[in-house]
Amino acid sequence: MSKKSYTVPVADVESPDHRDDQKLLGNPFDKLPPIIIGGPEGNGYHAFQQKGSPVTPTTPIVYAPRSPSLGKRSRAFRPGTTRKYRKRAILKSGECNISTSKVSQQHLRFLQDIFTTLVDAQWRWTLLVFAFSFIGSWLFFAVIWWLIAFTHGDLEEMHLPDHQAEVGWTPCVYNIVSFTSCFLFSIETQHTIGYGVRTTTEECPEAIFIMCFQSIYGVMIQAFMVGIVFAKMTRPKHRTQTLLFSKNAVICQRDGELSLMFRVGDMRKSHIIGASIRAQLIRTRTTKEGEILSQYQTELDVGADGCGSDLFFIWPQIVVHKINENSPMYNMCASDLLQDRFEIVVILEGTVESTGQSTQARSSYVNSEILWGHRFEPVVFYNKDNQGYEINYSKFDETQQVDTPLCSARELAEFYKIQDDYRSNAEDSIQTPA
């Protein structure tokens, strides 16, 4: 009986579920016939049984590439392997994936800068503090007004408002009969409502002083809380919600050089003034002394068109990093891109035209989000009907495959150098007579 080959999914232990290695390098291998990559089960390979077919220890494992139309491929792992997830310092939304722990006197430090703490807090906590600050002040001053009335004797039965005209009693505050009356008078005084029912008299100097103090305190706390709400609503961070970064970065050739590219865009008509773009590579580095720097940051030289890192940001721009001898990615080839561990953080800074506030938008790309051999589709077109440029944001993340060498930029530069030397030698031999 002839041996049968079985098709099994190949595990990709280097990437999470959302990674698609075929997309990184294109899909030219889908039509290849199955390739035997296994051996006997005793050599560390496993055979998988299909629908009752017998499996022998010598049954080989076959890898048959699957078309994307068949859906998401399953992830099978060899024994002893574990799934390795990408570590991000900056999330795709721009939030820093950082948390603090074991900070001495952390709560005290936050309370010392209460304004920034409340601005950075979530809305439910800000509104809760906003409400309790007013309610607490009303109750606090209501207690003071009740104590003033109680110590002066205004709450005695014969000194209540119904008997004040009979006995000729002048209270500190007219029409105070209980703590509820004091609470209402506290609200009226702090917010200068003035219904005209309860008023302060000249009988008690302490009542006049408390009335002035509460009026000043009410203005201060109202200005403070309104300032917090206004600062929270107008934070430059909200402007970044309409600043877009492409879902993926790409690597392809531009002007004969391998280049890393990503796209940035602005959805609003109010532009970012003085926009500038930066990029940093975060990866592990070992020093000459053997010290391991796990979050070593390297600045990448980026620019758009021929304008450097300063952008005239009126439409989406493709930001380019040329992978030359000065680039930390100079020795990285396509296979290294799949196996390496790094993160590229991109930072867009500028001034909001409508408010004049500075803003900063961030995003990042890990190696599984960089497409080798792809190029961005154009999104800016001239509309003759409207006599103006039109931006099609539905194609903002779309890319197309292009022919790109899979070698590193260093190897590509050496290849071009050998070609140039060969051509120059050939020209010299033609020009020089035998």
PDB file of N, CA, C and O in Angstrom, residues 80-108:
ATOM      1  N   GLY A  80       6.004  22.032  22.981  1.00  0.00           N
ATOM      2  CA  GLY A  80       7.089  22.782  23.590  1.00  0.00           C
ATOM      3  C   GLY A  80       7.185  24.220  23.147  1.00  0.00           C
ATOM      4  O   GLY A  80       8.020  24.967  23.638  1.00  0.00           O
ATOM      5  N   THR A  81       6.341  24.642  22.188  1.00  0.00           N
ATOM      6  CA  THR A  81       6.378  26.022  21.717  1.00  0.00           C
ATOM      7  C   THR A  81       5.264  26.814  22.365  1.00  0.00           C
ATOM      8  O   THR A  81       4.237  26.279  22.766  1.00  0.00           O
ATOM      9  N   THR A  82       5.471  28.096  22.468  1.00  0.00           N
ATOM     10  CA  THR A  82       4.477  29.005  23.040  1.00  0.00           C
ATOM     11  C   THR A  82       4.255  30.158  22.094  1.00  0.00           C
ATOM     12  O   THR A  82       5.146  30.534  21.329  1.00  0.00           O
ATOM     13  N   ARG A  83       3.086  30.725  22.168  1.00  0.00           N
ATOM     14  CA  ARG A  83       2.746  31.862  21.319  1.00  0.00           C
ATOM     15  C   ARG A  83       3.440  33.116  21.857  1.00  0.00           C
ATOM     16  O   ARG A  83       3.366  33.423  23.041  1.00  0.00           O
ATOM     17  N   LYS A  84       4.104  33.856  20.988  1.00  0.00           N
ATOM     18  CA  LYS A  84       4.804  35.071  21.371  1.00  0.00           C
ATOM     19  C   LYS A  84       4.058  36.280  20.819  1.00  0.00           C
ATOM     20  O   LYS A  84       3.850  36.386  19.619  1.00  0.00           O
ATOM     21  N   TYR A  85       3.658  37.161  21.699  1.00  0.00           N
ATOM     22  CA  TYR A  85       2.888  38.319  21.297  1.00  0.00           C
ATOM     23  C   TYR A  85       3.799  39.525  21.120  1.00  0.00           C
ATOM     24  O   TYR A  85       4.835  39.654  21.773  1.00  0.00           O
ATOM     25  N   ARG A  86       3.386  40.403  20.264  1.00  0.00           N
ATOM     26  CA  ARG A  86       4.136  41.621  20.039  1.00  0.00           C
ATOM     27  C   ARG A  86       3.962  42.567  21.220  1.00  0.00           C
ATOM     28  O   ARG A  86       2.871  42.735  21.743  1.00  0.00           O
ATOM     29  N   LYS A  87       5.064  43.179  21.633  1.00  0.00           N
ATOM     30  CA  LYS A  87       5.029  44.148  22.716  1.00  0.00           C
ATOM     31  C   LYS A  87       5.025  45.551  22.115  1.00  0.00           C
ATOM     32  O   LYS A  87       5.918  45.910  21.360  1.00  0.00           O
ATOM     33  N   ARG A  88       4.015  46.332  22.479  1.00  0.00           N
ATOM     34  CA  ARG A  88       3.878  47.672  21.922  1.00  0.00           C
ATOM     35  C   ARG A  88       4.079  48.687  23.032  1.00  0.00           C
ATOM     36  O   ARG A  88       3.541  48.550  24.128  1.00  0.00           O
ATOM     37  N   ALA A  89       4.851  49.727  22.733  1.00  0.00           N
ATOM     38  CA  ALA A  89       4.969  50.863  23.643  1.00  0.00           C
ATOM     39  C   ALA A  89       3.871  51.880  23.363  1.00  0.00           C
ATOM     40  O   ALA A  89       3.361  52.522  24.279  1.00  0.00           O
ATOM     41  N   ILE A  90       3.476  52.021  22.102  1.00  0.00           N
ATOM     42  CA  ILE A  90       2.418  52.940  21.678  1.00  0.00           C
ATOM     43  C   ILE A  90       1.354  52.131  20.958  1.00  0.00           C
ATOM     44  O   ILE A  90       1.650  51.408  19.996  1.00  0.00           O
ATOM     45  N   LEU A  91       0.120  52.219  21.413  1.00  0.00           N
ATOM     46  CA  LEU A  91      -0.980  51.518  20.769  1.00  0.00           C
ATOM     47  C   LEU A  91      -1.351  52.216  19.466  1.00  0.00           C
ATOM     48  O   LEU A  91      -0.951  53.353  19.211  1.00  0.00           O
ATOM     49  N   LYS A  92      -2.132  51.540  18.643  1.00  0.00           N
ATOM     50  CA  LYS A  92      -2.540  52.123  17.366  1.00  0.00           C
ATOM     51  C   LYS A  92      -3.372  53.383  17.561  1.00  0.00           C
ATOM     52  O   LYS A  92      -3.391  54.262  16.706  1.00  0.00           O
ATOM     53  N   SER A  93      -4.055  53.491  18.677  1.00  0.00           N
ATOM     54  CA  SER A  93      -4.847  54.684  18.967  1.00  0.00           C
ATOM     55  C   SER A  93      -4.000  55.857  19.418  1.00  0.00           C
ATOM     56  O   SER A  93      -4.513  56.964  19.548  1.00  0.00           O
ATOM     57  N   GLY A  94      -2.704  55.630  19.671  1.00  0.00           N
ATOM     58  CA  GLY A  94      -1.837  56.691  20.138  1.00  0.00           C
ATOM     59  C   GLY A  94      -1.610  56.699  21.633  1.00  0.00           C
ATOM     60  O   GLY A  94      -0.772  57.456  22.123  1.00  0.00           O
ATOM     61  N   GLU A  95      -2.348  55.861  22.362  1.00  0.00           N
ATOM     62  CA  GLU A  95      -2.183  55.810  23.805  1.00  0.00           C
ATOM     63  C   GLU A  95      -0.882  55.079  24.154  1.00  0.00           C
ATOM     64  O   GLU A  95      -0.497  54.117  23.491  1.00  0.00           O
ATOM     65  N   CYS A  96      -0.218  55.549  25.207  1.00  0.00           N
ATOM     66  CA  CYS A  96       1.002  54.907  25.673  1.00  0.00           C
ATOM     67  C   CYS A  96       0.645  53.662  26.473  1.00  0.00           C
ATOM     68  O   CYS A  96      -0.143  53.736  27.418  1.00  0.00           O
ATOM     69  N   ASN A  97       1.218  52.547  26.101  1.00  0.00           N
ATOM     70  CA  ASN A  97       0.950  51.281  26.770  1.00  0.00           C
ATOM     71  C   ASN A  97       1.878  51.140  27.981  1.00  0.00           C
ATOM     72  O   ASN A  97       2.727  50.255  28.052  1.00  0.00           O
ATOM     73  N   ILE A  98       1.696  52.043  28.928  1.00  0.00           N
ATOM     74  CA  ILE A  98       2.586  52.132  30.082  1.00  0.00           C
ATOM     75  C   ILE A  98       1.741  52.289  31.335  1.00  0.00           C
ATOM     76  O   ILE A  98       0.750  53.021  31.349  1.00  0.00           O
ATOM     77  N   SER A  99       2.116  51.592  32.382  1.00  0.00           N
ATOM     78  CA  SER A  99       1.480  51.728  33.689  1.00  0.00           C
ATOM     79  C   SER A  99       2.565  51.834  34.746  1.00  0.00           C
ATOM     80  O   SER A  99       3.653  51.266  34.593  1.00  0.00           O
ATOM     81  N   THR A 100       2.289  52.576  35.805  1.00  0.00           N
ATOM     82  CA  THR A 100       3.258  52.785  36.873  1.00  0.00           C
ATOM     83  C   THR A 100       2.897  51.924  38.078  1.00  0.00           C
ATOM     84  O   THR A 100       1.726  51.582  38.291  1.00  0.00           O
ATOM     85  N   SER A 101       3.892  51.596  38.855  1.00  0.00           N
ATOM     86  CA  SER A 101       3.681  50.802  40.062  1.00  0.00           C
ATOM     87  C   SER A 101       4.738  51.167  41.091  1.00  0.00           C
ATOM     88  O   SER A 101       5.842  51.587  40.740  1.00  0.00           O
ATOM     89  N   LYS A 102       4.349  51.005  42.351  1.00  0.00           N
ATOM     90  CA  LYS A 102       5.250  51.220  43.476  1.00  0.00           C
ATOM     91  C   LYS A 102       5.871  52.611  43.464  1.00  0.00           C
ATOM     92  O   LYS A 102       7.085  52.771  43.623  1.00  0.00           O
ATOM     93  N   VAL A 103       5.034  53.627  43.237  1.00  0.00           N
ATOM     94  CA  VAL A 103       5.479  55.018  43.275  1.00  0.00           C
ATOM     95  C   VAL A 103       5.224  55.551  44.678  1.00  0.00           C
ATOM     96  O   VAL A 103       4.089  55.514  45.161  1.00  0.00           O
ATOM     97  N   SER A 104       6.251  56.055  45.319  1.00  0.00           N
ATOM     98  CA  SER A 104       6.101  56.556  46.684  1.00  0.00           C
ATOM     99  C   SER A 104       5.284  57.836  46.689  1.00  0.00           C
ATOM    100  O   SER A 104       5.509  58.741  45.869  1.00  0.00           O
ATOM    101  N   GLN A 105       4.295  57.900  47.582  1.00  0.00           N
ATOM    102  CA  GLN A 105       3.437  59.074  47.758  1.00  0.00           C
ATOM    103  C   GLN A 105       2.760  59.497  46.445  1.00  0.00           C
ATOM    104  O   GLN A 105       2.666  60.662  46.110  1.00  0.00           O
ATOM    105  N   GLN A 106       2.294  58.496  45.700  1.00  0.00           N
ATOM    106  CA  GLN A 106       1.692  58.790  44.405  1.00  0.00           C
ATOM    107  C   GLN A 106       0.419  59.615  44.553  1.00  0.00           C
ATOM    108  O   GLN A 106       0.234  60.605  43.839  1.00  0.00           O
ATOM    109  N   HIS A 107      -0.461  59.259  45.481  1.00  0.00           N
ATOM    110  CA  HIS A 107      -1.722  59.977  45.647  1.00  0.00           C
ATOM    111  C   HIS A 107      -1.472  61.404  46.132  1.00  0.00           C
ATOM    112  O   HIS A 107      -2.160  62.338  45.705  1.00  0.00           O
ATOM    113  N   LEU A 108      -0.495  61.575  46.998  1.00  0.00           N
ATOM    114  CA  LEU A 108      -0.185  62.919  47.480  1.00  0.00           C
ATOM    115  C   LEU A 108       0.352  63.789  46.360  1.00  0.00           C
ATOM    116  O   LEU A 108      -0.010  64.976  46.244  1.00  0.00           O
TER     117      LEU A 108
END
